[in-house]
Tab-separated table of C-alpha atoms and ligand atoms in Angstrom:
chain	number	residue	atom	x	y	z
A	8	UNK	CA	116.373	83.909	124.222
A	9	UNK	CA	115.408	87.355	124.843
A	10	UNK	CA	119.132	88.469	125.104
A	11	UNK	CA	119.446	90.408	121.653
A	12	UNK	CA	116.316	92.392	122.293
A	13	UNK	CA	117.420	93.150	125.747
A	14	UNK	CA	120.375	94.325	124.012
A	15	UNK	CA	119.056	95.756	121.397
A	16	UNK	CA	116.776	98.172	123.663
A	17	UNK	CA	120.172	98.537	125.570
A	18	UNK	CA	121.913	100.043	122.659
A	19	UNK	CA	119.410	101.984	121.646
A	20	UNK	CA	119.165	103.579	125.199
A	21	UNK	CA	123.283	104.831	124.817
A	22	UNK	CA	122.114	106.100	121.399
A	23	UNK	CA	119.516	108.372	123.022
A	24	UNK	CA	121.492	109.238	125.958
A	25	UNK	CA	124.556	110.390	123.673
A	26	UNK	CA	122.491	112.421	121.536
A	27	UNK	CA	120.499	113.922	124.201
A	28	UNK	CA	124.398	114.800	125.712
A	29	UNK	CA	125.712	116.000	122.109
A	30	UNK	CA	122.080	118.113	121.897
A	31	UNK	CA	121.390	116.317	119.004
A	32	UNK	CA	117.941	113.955	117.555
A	33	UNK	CA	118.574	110.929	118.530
A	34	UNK	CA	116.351	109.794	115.376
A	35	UNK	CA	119.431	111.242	112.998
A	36	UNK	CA	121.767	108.210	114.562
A	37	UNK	CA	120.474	105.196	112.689
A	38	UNK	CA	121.721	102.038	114.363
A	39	UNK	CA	123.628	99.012	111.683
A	40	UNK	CA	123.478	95.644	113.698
A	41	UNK	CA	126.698	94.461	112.680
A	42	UNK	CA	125.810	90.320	112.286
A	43	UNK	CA	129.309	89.364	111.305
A	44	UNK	CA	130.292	85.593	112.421
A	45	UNK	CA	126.814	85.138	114.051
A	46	UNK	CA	123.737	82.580	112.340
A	47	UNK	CA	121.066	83.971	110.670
A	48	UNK	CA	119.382	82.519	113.544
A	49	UNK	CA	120.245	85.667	115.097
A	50	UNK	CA	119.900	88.268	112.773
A	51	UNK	CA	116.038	86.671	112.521
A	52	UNK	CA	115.697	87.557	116.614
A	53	UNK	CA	117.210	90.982	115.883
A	54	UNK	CA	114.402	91.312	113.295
A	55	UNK	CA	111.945	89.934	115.561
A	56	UNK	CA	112.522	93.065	117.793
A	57	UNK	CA	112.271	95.764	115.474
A	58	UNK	CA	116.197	95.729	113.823
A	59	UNK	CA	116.147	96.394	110.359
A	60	UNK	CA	119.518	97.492	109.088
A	61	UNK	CA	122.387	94.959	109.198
A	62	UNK	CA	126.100	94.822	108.317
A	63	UNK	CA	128.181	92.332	107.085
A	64	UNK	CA	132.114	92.060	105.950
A	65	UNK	CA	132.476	88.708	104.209
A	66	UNK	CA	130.582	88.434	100.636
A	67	UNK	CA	129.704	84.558	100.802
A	68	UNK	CA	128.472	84.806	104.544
A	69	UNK	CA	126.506	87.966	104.018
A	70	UNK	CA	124.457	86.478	100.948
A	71	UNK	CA	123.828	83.232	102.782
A	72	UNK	CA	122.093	85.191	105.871
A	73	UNK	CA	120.659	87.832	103.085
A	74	UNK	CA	118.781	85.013	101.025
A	75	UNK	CA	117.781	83.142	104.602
A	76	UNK	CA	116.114	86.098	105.569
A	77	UNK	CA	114.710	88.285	102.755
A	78	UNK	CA	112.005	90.222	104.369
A	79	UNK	CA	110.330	93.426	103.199
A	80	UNK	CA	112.188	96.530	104.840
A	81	UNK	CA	115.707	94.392	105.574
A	82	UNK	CA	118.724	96.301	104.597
A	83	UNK	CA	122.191	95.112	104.111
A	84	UNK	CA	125.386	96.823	104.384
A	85	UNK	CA	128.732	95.305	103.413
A	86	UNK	CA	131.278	96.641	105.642
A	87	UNK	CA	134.366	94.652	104.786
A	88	UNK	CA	137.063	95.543	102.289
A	89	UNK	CA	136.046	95.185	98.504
A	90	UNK	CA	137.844	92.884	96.412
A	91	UNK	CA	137.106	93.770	92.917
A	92	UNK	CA	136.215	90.289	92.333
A	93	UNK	CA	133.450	90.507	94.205
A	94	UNK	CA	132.075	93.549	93.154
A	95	UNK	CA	129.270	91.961	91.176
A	96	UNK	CA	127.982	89.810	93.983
A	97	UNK	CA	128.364	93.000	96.393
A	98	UNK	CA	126.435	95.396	93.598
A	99	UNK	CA	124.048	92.603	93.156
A	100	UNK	CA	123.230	91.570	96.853
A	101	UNK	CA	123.334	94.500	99.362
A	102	UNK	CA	122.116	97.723	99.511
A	103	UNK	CA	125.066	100.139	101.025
A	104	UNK	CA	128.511	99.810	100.740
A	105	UNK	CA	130.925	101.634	103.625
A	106	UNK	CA	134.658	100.533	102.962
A	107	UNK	CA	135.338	102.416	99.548
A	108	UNK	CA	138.717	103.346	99.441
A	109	UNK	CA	139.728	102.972	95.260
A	110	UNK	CA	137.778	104.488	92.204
A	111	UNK	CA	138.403	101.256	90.479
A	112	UNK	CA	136.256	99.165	93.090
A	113	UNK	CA	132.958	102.694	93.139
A	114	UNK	CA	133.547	102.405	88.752
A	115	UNK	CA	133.143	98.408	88.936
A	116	UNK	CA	130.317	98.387	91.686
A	117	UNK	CA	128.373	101.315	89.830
A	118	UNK	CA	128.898	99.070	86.503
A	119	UNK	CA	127.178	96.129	88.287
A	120	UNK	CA	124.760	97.984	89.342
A	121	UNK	CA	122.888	98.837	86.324
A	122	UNK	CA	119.197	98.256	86.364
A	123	UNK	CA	118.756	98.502	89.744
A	124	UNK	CA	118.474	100.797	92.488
A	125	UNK	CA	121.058	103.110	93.246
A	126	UNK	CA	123.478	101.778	95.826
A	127	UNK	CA	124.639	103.940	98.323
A	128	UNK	CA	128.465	104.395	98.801
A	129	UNK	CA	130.358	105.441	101.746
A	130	UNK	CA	134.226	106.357	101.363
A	131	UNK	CA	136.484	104.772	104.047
A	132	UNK	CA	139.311	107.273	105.119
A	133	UNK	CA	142.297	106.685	106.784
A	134	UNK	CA	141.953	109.222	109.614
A	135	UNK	CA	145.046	109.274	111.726
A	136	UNK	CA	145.594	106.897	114.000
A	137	UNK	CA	144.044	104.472	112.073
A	138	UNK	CA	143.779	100.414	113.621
A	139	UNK	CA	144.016	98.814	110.244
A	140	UNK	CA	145.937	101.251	108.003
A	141	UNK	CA	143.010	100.789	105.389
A	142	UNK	CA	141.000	103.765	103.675
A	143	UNK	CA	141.879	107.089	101.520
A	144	UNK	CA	144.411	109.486	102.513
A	145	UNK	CA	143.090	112.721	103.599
A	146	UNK	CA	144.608	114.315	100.875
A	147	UNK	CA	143.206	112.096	98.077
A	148	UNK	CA	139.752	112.433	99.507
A	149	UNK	CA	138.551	115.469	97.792
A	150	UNK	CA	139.308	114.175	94.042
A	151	UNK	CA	137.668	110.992	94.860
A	152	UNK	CA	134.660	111.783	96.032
A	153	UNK	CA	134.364	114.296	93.196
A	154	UNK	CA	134.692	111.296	90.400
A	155	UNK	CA	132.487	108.969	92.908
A	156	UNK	CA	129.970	111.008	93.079
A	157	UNK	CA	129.387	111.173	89.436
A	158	UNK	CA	129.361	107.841	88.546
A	159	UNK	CA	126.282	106.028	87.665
A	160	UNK	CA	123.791	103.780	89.609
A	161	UNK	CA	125.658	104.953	92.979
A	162	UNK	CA	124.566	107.271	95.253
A	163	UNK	CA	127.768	108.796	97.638
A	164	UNK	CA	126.403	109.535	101.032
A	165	UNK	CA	129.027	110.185	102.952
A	166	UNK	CA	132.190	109.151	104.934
A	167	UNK	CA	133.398	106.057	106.849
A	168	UNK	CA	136.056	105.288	109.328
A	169	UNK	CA	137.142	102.678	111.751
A	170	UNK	CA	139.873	104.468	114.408
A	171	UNK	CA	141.734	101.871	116.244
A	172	UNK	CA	140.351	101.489	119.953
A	173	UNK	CA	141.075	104.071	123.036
A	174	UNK	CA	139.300	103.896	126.283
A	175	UNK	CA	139.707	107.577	126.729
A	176	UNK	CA	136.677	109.502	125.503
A	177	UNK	CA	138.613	112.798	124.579
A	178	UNK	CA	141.453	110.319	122.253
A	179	UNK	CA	138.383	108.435	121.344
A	180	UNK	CA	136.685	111.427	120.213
A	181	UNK	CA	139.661	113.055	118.002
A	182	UNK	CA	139.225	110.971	114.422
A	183	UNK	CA	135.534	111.539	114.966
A	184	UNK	CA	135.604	114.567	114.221
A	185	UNK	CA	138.651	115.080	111.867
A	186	UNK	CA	136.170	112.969	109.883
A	187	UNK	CA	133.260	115.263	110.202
A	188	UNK	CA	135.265	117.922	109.389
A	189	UNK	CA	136.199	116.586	106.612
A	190	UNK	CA	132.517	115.749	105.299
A	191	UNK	CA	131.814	119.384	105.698
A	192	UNK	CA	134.614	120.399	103.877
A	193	UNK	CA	133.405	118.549	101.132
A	194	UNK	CA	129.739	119.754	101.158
A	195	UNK	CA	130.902	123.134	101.454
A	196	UNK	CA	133.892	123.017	98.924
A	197	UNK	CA	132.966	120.195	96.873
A	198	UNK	CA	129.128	120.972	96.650
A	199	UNK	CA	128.454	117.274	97.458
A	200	UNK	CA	125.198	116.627	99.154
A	201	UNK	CA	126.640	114.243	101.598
A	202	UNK	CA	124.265	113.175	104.670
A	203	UNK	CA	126.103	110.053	106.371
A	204	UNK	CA	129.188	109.903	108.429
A	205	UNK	CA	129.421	105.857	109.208
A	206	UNK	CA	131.446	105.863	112.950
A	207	UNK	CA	131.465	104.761	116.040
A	208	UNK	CA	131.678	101.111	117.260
A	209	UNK	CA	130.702	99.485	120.264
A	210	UNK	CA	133.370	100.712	122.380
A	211	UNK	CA	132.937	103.863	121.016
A	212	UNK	CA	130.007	104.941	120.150
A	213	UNK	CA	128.945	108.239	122.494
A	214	UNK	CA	132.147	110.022	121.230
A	215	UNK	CA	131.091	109.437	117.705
A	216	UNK	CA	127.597	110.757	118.019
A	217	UNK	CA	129.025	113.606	119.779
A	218	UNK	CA	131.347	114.273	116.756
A	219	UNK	CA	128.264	113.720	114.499
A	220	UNK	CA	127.568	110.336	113.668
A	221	UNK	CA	124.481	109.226	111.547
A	222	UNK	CA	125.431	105.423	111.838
A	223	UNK	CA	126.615	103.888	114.231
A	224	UNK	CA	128.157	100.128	113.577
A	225	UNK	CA	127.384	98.212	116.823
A	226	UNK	CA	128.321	94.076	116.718
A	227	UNK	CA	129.894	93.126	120.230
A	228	UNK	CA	127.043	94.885	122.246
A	229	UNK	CA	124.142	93.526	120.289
A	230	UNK	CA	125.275	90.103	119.456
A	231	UNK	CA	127.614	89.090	121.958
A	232	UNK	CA	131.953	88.359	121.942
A	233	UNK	CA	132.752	87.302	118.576
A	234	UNK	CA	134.834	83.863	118.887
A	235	UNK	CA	135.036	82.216	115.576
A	236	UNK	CA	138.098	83.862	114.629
A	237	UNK	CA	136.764	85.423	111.703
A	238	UNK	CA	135.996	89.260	112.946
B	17	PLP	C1	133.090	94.260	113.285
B	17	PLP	C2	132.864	95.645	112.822
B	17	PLP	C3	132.057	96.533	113.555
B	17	PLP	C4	131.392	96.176	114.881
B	17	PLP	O1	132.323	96.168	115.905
B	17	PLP	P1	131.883	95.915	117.429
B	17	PLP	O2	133.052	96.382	118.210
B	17	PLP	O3	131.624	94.447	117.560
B	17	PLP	O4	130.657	96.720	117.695
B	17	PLP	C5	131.854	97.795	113.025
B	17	PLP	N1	132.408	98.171	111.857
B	17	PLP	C6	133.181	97.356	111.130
B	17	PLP	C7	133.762	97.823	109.847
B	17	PLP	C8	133.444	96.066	111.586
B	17	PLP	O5	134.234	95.264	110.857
């Protein structure tokens, strides 16, 4: 029963301990509980102990938990790919948005969006190396967080990426920071007031908050193994 607070408090202890390595406050790493292919059941225990932010990749599955559990405070983050089908449901139901790799998808969101809240974007980018092959190209990044950033009803905070596994903390560490490096290059060319940079996993999260990190995207070490086939 007590599992995903032990967890939790587990987590939240390599947080600390990576930011007290990188020199850094461990209260500018905000921790996403990444609730993917688990019941609502267990996002309620995460809530229980304290968890607040969560993050979800499939529409359908992340509404379903969303409307089980509306609570005061709760925050939900899609994390998937967008289909631009789904981009009313997304605008309409969650709160951040990480994977944004296509104006199309920010100009349809920010369209859906109207009346409420901003939402908060992220752009995914394909740093190199990439696991999945999804996000912007470096090179496209500039002009598209320029337009993004000046659409309506969406706030751009920052950067997202999702490097394919190493065990090696030095490898592991390498995208982490091409993508901070990138996110000031933007701030300082761009004049964007970026403050996020989404990365780090949990296989892999001290290198990110070494490189920077503000959220870190933890499923496996919270939750448990994934098994449904669906992660
Ligand atoms: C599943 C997923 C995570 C969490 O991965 P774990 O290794 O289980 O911590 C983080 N980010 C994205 C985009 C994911 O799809």
């Amino acid at each position: 029963m007590a599992t995903i607070a032990a967890n939790l408090q587990a987590v939240k202890g390599r947080i600390r301990e990576a930011a007290r390595v990188a020199d850094r406050d461990p209260r500018a790493v905000s921790l996403l509980a990444v609730s993917k292919a688990w019941p609502a059941s267990a996002v309620r225990e995460a809530w229980q102990a304290g968890q607040r932010a969560f993050g979800e990749n499939y529409v359908q599955e992340g509404i379903g938990k969303a409307r089980q559990l509306a609570a005061p405070g709760i925050e939900w983050h899609f994390i998937g790919p967008v289909q631009s089908n789904k981009t009313a449901l997304i605008a309409a139901n969650f709160d951040w948005v990480h994977g944004i790799e296509r104006l199309k998808i920010a100009e349809r969101l920010a369209a859906a969006r109207a009346g409420k809240p901003p939402l908060n974007l992220c752009l995914q980018v394909n740093v190199s190396g990439e696991a999945t092959k999804s996000g912007v190209a470096p090179g496209e990044l500039g002009a598209l967080a320029r337009t993004v950033a000046a659409l309506p009803n969406v706030r751009l905070r920052g950067l997202m990426a999702i490097p394919g596994p190493s065990r090696d903390y030095a490898a592991q560490r390498r995208p982490f920071r091409a993508l901070r490096e990138m996110l000031e290059r933007l701030v300082a060319d761009e004049g964007l007031a970026l403050d996020t940079l989404s990365m780090g996993m949990s296989g892999d999260l001290e290198a990110a908050i070494a490189e920077g990190a503000t959220i870190v995207r933890i499923g496996t070490a919270i939750f448990g193994e994934r098994n449904r086939g669906n992660s």
